């Protein structure tokens, strides 16, 4: 039976994992995602899941176990954060290159040094070229919905690409809120049976997985891998629609909030978008024509759709919860600015890095941004393209 | 006892056409090991000579299910395959009576060094698999860099001999002992010149309940620098000098499988390979002495362990 439960983000992901009952779960604890691993272990101990639960000696091995298990031919998941994802880095590329649809819940956390356990997006942004599909969640409900959809997207035969679902460390992982947990059987029927492709466990086929490619084949194989993720937008749309039809919550590539007649807009992902929407409401009541765009899918980047949504705006601020030292702007900003390049009519655009190491962002900071956007919209001039929010200089 | 004639008639799981060097010990070892089970087999192979030389796309020399994912994770990769096998069996998606054997394979670099943690973890967790380390004492695939299995005094490209250096100044890590310390049911050291012994050990490893580990001396004419026609004799010499003792540890009990009637001096071993040539300079004489002392000490220790194990 479906029911509203009071759960935090970690419990929500664990609950989804219980319903999905993957064949193999291999994961290593790290704050703030530890409780996902612990809860799944407890489900196993209590006989509530029939998954094989493997608790390896490191995240590098956790992802290696996922790779071996997925290549063997079954449904596989993991969860981690920050240093754990960084330790998996080598294996992330291999999971994608071998076209293994592993699903990972990533509770976003800042990367060391300095060591810090709180939420920012530097971990998953560091993995943005690894070939994984990346989906970000604003709250527990979205984390739940995204995590379930991730299996359908990654396992689709035209995609066969690993998927990570991001949720913000502590802000989402440790905050309890009402979450509508769908009926177990309905979730299972939505996901369906896993379809193995060239599984190692079919020993009658004797396949060689992961041979060495030289100059004569590597490039073509990489091209065909890229095709998998390029096929995914259609699948992401289909799955988001079907999910909506079944469960009443529809998903696309991004959410537009009060964008219809907006003159200025703020682009922000994940939990901060919730705060942002409150700020937009206040600003609207003060008479400002401002909207918010919240990207959900960061890889593949929905460049055309986002550009279409933003091209008529006068001034846009992109808020990034990660820095890219030495780059011309942080990751989300560079994507969006580049997406707008071909449009004759395009907004003035600025970038703010916010919230590193879990630093708060509240309505006042959004208002600060709104004021700057207003000035840019009026004068047509950008004084400072790259800046920071809530930072002592 | 397996008969060579019977083994020769078995289907090859590693077939001809791979690109390993003339006289390489790797195919020799695996042709024997892979005959020690008739069950379906899945192999996870670490990066190294065996992996690179057997699977240059679009060709493969593997007539058995095989995966390579990276250098340091053959053990965790095969652990994943094994976990999926268990999961699908539990869920009834694989017939309950379907037996599959799982084999992790790595060189000394992939096992003693970069893959030690993954191996230790997989073994500690008790996955049902056999791990074979083919120990050629060097990172051969990448051109002869030192590993923690490179012996004292050998010249390696990252521990080269020179006017101020006698080659590698550290001795070998004792991996078999490290694996024994994991208290797994079966650990053995073997060498291809005693094919029957290698075969028996592989069979015991495949039949063990729980993880099993084999450390096999692997001839490498390219990096050891000797005439490749002498390979098998060199393997014999390694056993006769006690540089590479053949022994097994079954449920904690040690058994030496070959005791040379007359232990040969390590000098003969050192003289036989170019990688030790510089040791015969006067200033390096102490190294040769030290190597002999180390070998004697280790052999003595092993003999005692076997003696203790033989007591009721
Ligand atoms: C993480 C990582 N570091 C380094 C390498 C480069 N590398 C590939 S094989 C190899 C040495 C392999 O040595 P060993 O395991 O002894 O096998 P052999 O080549 O002797 O067969 C090295 C250093 C790599 N592939 N991955
Ligand atoms: S370098 Fe040595 S181990 Fe590698 S293939 Fe040649 S002989 Fe064999
Ligand atoms: Mg080696």
Short mmCIF file of C-alpha atoms and ligand atoms in Angstrom, two decimals, chain B residues 20-21 24 26 49 53 136 140 219-223, ligand 2:
data_model
loop_
_atom_site.label_atom_id
_atom_site.label_comp_id
_atom_site.label_asym_id
_atom_site.label_seq_id
_atom_site.Cartn_x
_atom_site.Cartn_y
_atom_site.Cartn_z
CA UNK B 20 53.09 -13.47 -25.09
CA UNK B 21 56.86 -13.59 -25.54
CA UNK B 24 57.00 -16.85 -21.33
CA UNK B 26 52.31 -17.41 -18.23
CA UNK B 49 50.99 -9.16 -19.59
CA UNK B 53 48.57 -10.15 -24.70
CA UNK B 136 57.40 -12.87 -12.46
CA UNK B 140 56.73 -6.87 -17.03
CA UNK B 219 59.29 -17.30 -15.92
CA UNK B 220 59.95 -14.07 -17.76
CA UNK B 221 62.87 -14.32 -20.17
CA UNK B 222 62.33 -10.73 -21.28
CA UNK B 223 62.78 -9.12 -17.89
S1 LIG C 2 57.41 -9.69 -20.66
FE1 LIG C 2 57.75 -11.57 -19.49
S2 LIG C 2 55.78 -12.04 -18.51
FE2 LIG C 2 55.39 -10.54 -20.13
S3 LIG C 2 54.83 -11.78 -21.91
FE3 LIG C 2 57.02 -11.40 -22.04
S4 LIG C 2 57.98 -13.12 -21.01
FE4 LIG C 2 55.83 -13.13 -20.45
#
